[in-house]
XYZ file of N, CA and C in Angstrom:
429
model
N 194.246 93.534 102.291
C 192.948 93.885 102.520
C 192.551 93.734 104.009
N 191.826 94.849 104.447
C 191.194 94.949 105.732
C 190.077 93.976 105.936
N 190.217 92.824 106.486
C 188.926 91.853 106.696
C 187.914 92.660 107.432
N 188.102 93.524 108.282
C 186.983 94.171 109.021
C 186.098 94.920 108.246
N 186.513 95.412 106.857
C 185.622 96.015 106.085
C 184.495 95.118 105.738
N 184.616 93.850 105.458
C 183.675 92.918 105.228
C 182.768 92.668 106.381
N 183.649 92.451 107.520
C 182.894 92.315 108.874
C 181.949 93.483 109.090
N 182.367 94.590 108.917
C 181.518 95.710 109.020
C 180.231 95.887 108.301
N 180.275 95.397 107.044
C 179.059 95.412 105.933
C 178.182 94.410 106.492
N 178.825 93.181 107.015
C 177.853 92.130 107.500
C 177.144 92.453 108.836
N 177.940 93.114 109.715
C 177.337 93.682 111.038
C 176.289 94.637 110.862
N 176.526 95.678 110.060
C 175.374 96.656 109.618
C 174.208 96.060 109.039
N 174.362 95.126 108.127
C 173.307 94.595 107.283
C 172.421 93.592 108.252
N 173.136 92.933 109.159
C 172.370 91.980 110.062
C 171.681 92.763 111.115
N 172.294 93.961 111.524
C 171.562 94.711 112.464
C 170.405 95.331 111.839
N 170.544 95.867 110.744
C 169.429 96.563 110.062
C 168.259 95.658 109.796
N 168.646 94.418 109.397
C 167.641 93.463 109.251
C 166.753 93.034 110.611
N 167.679 92.988 111.694
C 166.918 92.601 113.038
C 166.126 93.768 113.473
N 166.694 94.954 113.382
C 166.185 96.183 113.967
C 164.653 96.508 113.240
N 164.772 96.416 111.755
C 163.701 96.794 111.178
C 162.629 95.577 111.078
N 163.011 94.559 111.310
C 161.932 93.391 111.567
C 161.275 93.479 112.797
N 161.913 93.816 113.716
C 161.312 94.004 115.033
C 160.377 95.249 114.982
N 160.895 96.401 114.241
C 159.869 97.477 114.196
C 158.675 97.222 113.343
N 158.885 96.355 112.281
C 157.902 95.983 111.424
C 156.713 95.310 112.122
N 157.378 94.318 112.972
C 156.421 93.361 113.818
C 155.633 94.163 114.544
N 156.219 95.207 115.335
C 155.581 96.227 116.379
C 154.402 96.812 115.511
N 154.643 97.404 114.309
C 153.798 98.256 113.700
C 152.607 97.474 113.236
N 152.682 96.140 112.802
C 151.671 95.373 112.355
C 150.415 95.243 113.419
N 150.740 95.508 114.683
C 149.657 95.530 115.781
C 148.776 96.680 115.361
N 149.345 97.730 114.633
C 148.589 98.972 114.195
C 148.024 98.902 112.833
N 148.141 97.613 111.928
C 147.845 97.322 110.747
C 148.623 98.434 109.878
N 149.851 98.690 110.104
C 150.684 99.572 109.338
C 151.983 99.081 108.902
N 152.419 99.461 107.856
C 153.827 99.293 107.290
C 154.826 100.330 107.959
N 156.093 99.957 108.022
C 157.022 100.923 108.327
C 156.994 102.288 107.485
N 156.840 102.112 106.319
C 156.750 103.335 105.153
C 155.478 104.067 105.635
N 154.392 103.493 105.901
C 153.184 104.098 106.347
C 153.487 105.030 107.650
N 154.037 104.220 108.733
C 154.379 104.988 109.724
C 155.355 106.003 109.513
N 156.235 105.866 108.766
C 157.248 107.013 108.409
C 156.628 108.208 108.048
N 155.611 108.047 106.941
C 154.910 109.134 106.686
C 154.189 109.815 107.621
N 153.457 109.018 108.375
C 152.621 109.680 109.532
C 153.426 110.369 110.554
N 154.606 109.787 110.905
C 155.455 110.514 111.744
C 156.065 111.716 111.201
N 156.542 111.660 110.090
C 157.138 112.877 109.503
C 156.204 114.084 109.415
N 154.951 113.696 109.074
C 154.114 114.665 108.781
C 153.636 115.275 110.263
N 153.352 114.301 111.145
C 153.264 114.717 112.535
C 154.077 115.736 113.067
N 155.383 115.657 112.739
C 156.520 116.421 113.425
C 156.597 117.680 112.423
N 156.568 117.559 111.232
C 156.824 118.495 110.276
C 155.596 119.207 109.642
N 154.474 118.603 109.764
C 153.396 119.315 109.101
C 153.263 119.175 107.616
N 152.423 119.871 106.860
C 152.198 119.565 105.395
C 153.564 119.779 104.798
N 153.717 118.782 103.790
C 154.966 118.704 102.948
C 154.798 118.342 101.515
N 155.760 118.897 100.721
C 155.606 118.434 99.413
C 155.879 116.765 99.306
N 155.145 116.069 98.443
C 155.118 114.602 98.452
C 156.739 114.115 98.120
N 157.493 114.899 97.384
C 158.850 114.532 97.197
C 159.845 114.669 98.355
N 159.384 115.707 99.269
C 160.182 115.902 100.342
C 159.970 114.659 101.395
N 158.719 114.348 101.440
C 158.301 113.135 102.315
C 159.134 111.733 101.821
N 159.109 111.689 100.517
C 159.856 110.341 99.930
C 161.375 110.506 100.327
N 161.949 111.684 100.172
C 163.312 111.693 100.605
C 163.582 111.362 101.962
N 162.625 111.920 102.751
C 162.924 111.897 104.370
C 162.675 110.456 104.710
N 161.828 109.887 104.263
C 161.491 108.530 104.728
C 162.187 107.477 103.858
N 163.113 107.827 102.944
C 163.925 107.024 102.226
C 163.315 105.848 101.382
N 162.309 106.526 100.519
C 161.587 105.604 99.478
C 161.549 106.291 98.163
N 161.434 105.530 97.227
C 161.441 106.094 95.828
C 159.996 106.730 95.554
N 160.035 107.625 94.368
C 158.757 108.256 94.017
C 157.703 107.298 93.791
N 157.998 106.042 93.261
C 156.895 105.100 92.905
C 156.451 104.581 94.195
N 157.317 104.210 95.223
C 156.827 103.643 96.532
C 156.082 104.779 97.340
N 156.437 106.047 97.233
C 155.731 106.950 97.995
C 154.259 107.126 97.484
N 154.172 107.026 96.092
C 152.612 107.033 95.693
C 151.962 106.019 96.087
N 152.419 104.791 96.049
C 151.727 103.521 96.715
C 151.461 103.756 98.136
N 152.303 104.117 98.918
C 152.206 104.412 100.306
C 150.926 105.388 100.704
N 151.202 106.792 99.869
C 150.037 107.565 100.076
C 148.695 107.287 99.517
N 148.854 106.242 98.495
C 147.516 105.794 98.262
C 146.841 105.072 99.283
N 147.659 104.168 99.942
C 147.279 103.398 100.974
C 146.811 104.220 102.184
N 147.545 105.204 102.512
C 147.141 106.049 103.725
C 145.886 106.887 103.371
N 145.806 107.268 102.231
C 144.511 107.991 101.788
C 143.195 107.258 101.817
N 143.494 106.035 101.220
C 142.279 104.918 101.311
C 141.963 104.724 102.862
N 142.941 104.881 103.857
C 142.607 104.552 105.159
C 142.119 105.864 105.792
N 142.086 106.967 105.080
C 141.459 108.274 105.667
C 142.518 108.943 106.485
N 143.687 108.715 106.462
C 144.804 109.211 107.157
C 145.394 110.412 106.775
N 145.592 110.557 105.583
C 146.252 111.705 104.799
C 145.427 112.168 103.698
N 145.864 113.372 103.242
C 145.129 113.935 101.757
C 146.286 114.467 101.141
N 146.141 114.586 99.773
C 147.080 115.237 98.855
C 146.303 116.391 98.306
N 147.064 117.457 98.023
C 146.432 118.573 97.290
C 147.648 119.095 96.209
N 147.192 119.745 95.043
C 148.006 120.400 94.247
C 148.487 121.798 94.805
N 149.665 122.090 94.527
C 150.269 123.332 94.892
C 149.599 124.578 93.988
N 148.931 125.624 94.455
C 148.324 126.410 93.557
C 149.337 127.161 92.713
N 150.443 127.167 93.053
C 151.443 128.109 92.106
C 151.997 127.031 91.228
N 152.293 125.949 91.410
C 153.155 124.872 90.530
C 151.955 123.517 90.530
N 151.309 123.406 89.474
C 150.247 122.325 89.347
C 151.038 120.898 89.308
N 152.366 120.955 88.903
C 153.044 119.784 88.981
C 153.457 119.177 90.390
N 153.151 120.098 91.317
C 153.702 119.732 92.814
C 152.321 119.478 93.662
N 152.620 118.385 94.277
C 151.638 117.976 95.341
C 152.172 118.118 96.730
N 151.218 118.443 97.696
C 151.459 118.608 99.011
C 150.716 117.539 99.705
N 151.164 116.856 100.982
C 150.550 115.976 101.750
C 150.342 116.254 103.045
N 149.377 115.960 103.787
C 149.034 116.506 105.167
C 148.179 115.221 105.775
N 148.171 115.317 107.025
C 147.383 114.465 107.838
C 145.959 114.879 107.936
N 145.057 114.018 107.882
C 143.678 114.310 108.125
C 143.485 114.367 109.673
N 142.543 114.754 110.215
C 142.105 114.549 111.674
C 142.298 113.226 112.105
N 141.770 112.281 111.493
C 142.095 110.795 111.827
C 143.357 110.389 111.940
N 144.211 110.970 110.851
C 145.807 110.619 110.823
C 146.472 111.130 112.072
N 145.958 112.602 112.415
C 146.550 113.163 113.605
C 146.244 112.239 114.799
N 145.175 112.089 114.998
C 144.709 111.270 116.032
C 145.338 109.910 116.220
N 145.407 109.154 115.121
C 146.244 107.785 115.098
C 147.578 108.134 115.503
N 148.517 109.064 114.836
C 149.716 109.011 115.137
C 150.036 109.553 116.634
N 149.014 110.473 117.208
C 149.212 110.871 118.398
C 149.044 109.788 119.445
N 148.135 108.651 119.097
C 148.214 107.456 119.868
C 149.391 106.477 119.697
N 149.652 106.377 118.424
C 150.759 105.265 118.228
C 152.257 105.804 118.492
N 152.459 106.994 118.383
C 153.768 107.565 118.506
C 154.500 107.208 119.887
N 153.938 107.675 120.812
C 154.298 107.456 122.274
C 154.620 105.901 122.522
N 153.666 105.006 122.045
C 153.962 103.708 122.005
C 155.144 103.366 121.363
N 155.338 103.839 120.147
C 156.553 103.408 119.527
C 157.807 104.037 120.137
N 157.727 105.162 120.785
C 158.941 105.517 121.636
C 158.992 104.741 122.787
N 158.219 104.092 123.436
C 158.279 103.203 124.490
C 158.929 101.911 124.036
N 158.387 101.412 122.735
C 159.000 100.262 122.155
C 160.618 100.487 121.809
N 160.818 101.783 121.189
C 162.246 101.914 120.910
C 163.198 101.661 122.446
N 162.669 102.398 123.330
C 163.305 102.311 124.656
C 163.566 100.809 125.160
N 162.714 100.075 124.830
C 162.816 98.613 125.029
C 163.763 98.018 124.306
N 164.031 98.216 122.956
C 164.748 97.728 122.074
C 166.234 98.256 122.465
N 166.623 99.406 122.818
C 167.865 99.960 123.107
C 168.100 99.949 124.616
N 167.376 99.336 125.462
C 167.599 99.541 127.029
C 168.965 98.981 127.414
N 169.587 98.169 126.735
C 170.845 97.759 127.112
C 172.118 98.474 126.601
N 171.711 99.458 125.911
C 172.690 100.307 125.371
C 172.845 101.623 126.224
N 173.939 102.001 126.728
C 173.904 103.177 127.652
C 173.965 104.418 126.809
N 173.793 105.670 127.465
C 173.446 106.812 126.635
C 174.754 107.288 125.975
N 175.925 106.986 126.623
C 177.315 107.562 125.951
C 177.428 106.730 124.718
N 177.324 105.474 124.789
C 177.403 104.444 123.547
C 176.355 104.831 122.579
N 175.167 105.112 122.992
C 174.248 105.712 121.749
C 174.792 106.867 121.072
N 175.302 107.753 121.740
C 175.851 109.128 121.371
C 177.025 108.797 120.310
N 177.923 107.840 120.885
C 179.134 107.540 120.044
C 178.681 106.770 118.729
N 177.770 105.800 118.904
C 177.359 105.121 117.896
C 176.569 106.014 116.591
N 175.776 107.014 117.086
C 175.213 107.931 116.040
C 176.326 108.606 115.496
N 177.214 109.225 116.163
C 178.333 110.049 115.717
C 178.999 109.064 114.518
N 179.440 107.863 115.143
C 180.014 106.997 113.999
C 179.347 106.481 112.746
N 178.053 106.342 113.027
C 177.258 105.963 111.878
C 177.217 107.153 110.933
N 176.977 108.344 111.291
C 177.023 109.552 110.541
C 178.315 109.704 109.816
N 179.285 109.727 110.508
C 180.656 109.695 110.039
C 180.889 108.687 108.845
N 180.415 107.373 109.097
C 180.622 106.363 108.225
C 179.762 106.604 106.941
N 178.419 107.191 107.147
C 177.666 107.790 105.945
C 178.277 108.604 105.035
N 178.940 109.658 105.720
C 179.481 110.836 105.129
C 180.743 110.203 104.162
N 181.444 109.332 104.970
C 182.481 108.689 104.267
C 182.294 107.858 102.885
N 181.192 107.370 103.141
C 180.668 106.444 101.955
C 180.059 107.393 100.867
N 179.411 108.488 101.277
C 178.811 109.369 100.275
C 180.064 110.048 99.559
N 181.100 110.299 100.071
C 182.231 110.944 99.621
C 182.930 110.262 98.258
N 182.557 108.819 98.193
C 183.115 107.885 97.189
C 182.434 107.972 96.033
N 182.882 108.344 94.915
C 182.395 108.345 93.589
C 181.855 107.073 93.013
């Protein structure tokens, strides 16, 4: 058995934990969870979206997306509306306050990410992106 398989799982898990711990801590300064930020960021870049599409893109379950959207709605940052053609389908979009907040926060988030990855050169980043997507595809191919 290749012992590097186990080492790879551990390395990915630990890196994920540290990375998202740092991001979570950064977002707490804005009284926001990672999932809430993910919704705002996705809508900021893609505009009005079906709720299910938002859940898929920010990698949360349908139950979690409902909770996150409820929180963002309470904060006045997003709103939901029924699809006129299909009453089972809901869309979500940013309110003006939501747009204003994400316009303020997103550039700060980009600067934060620059700090997180400042010791990794551009070529290494590109290689890591390619390698991680290749790994993802390999894992998805397994039944």
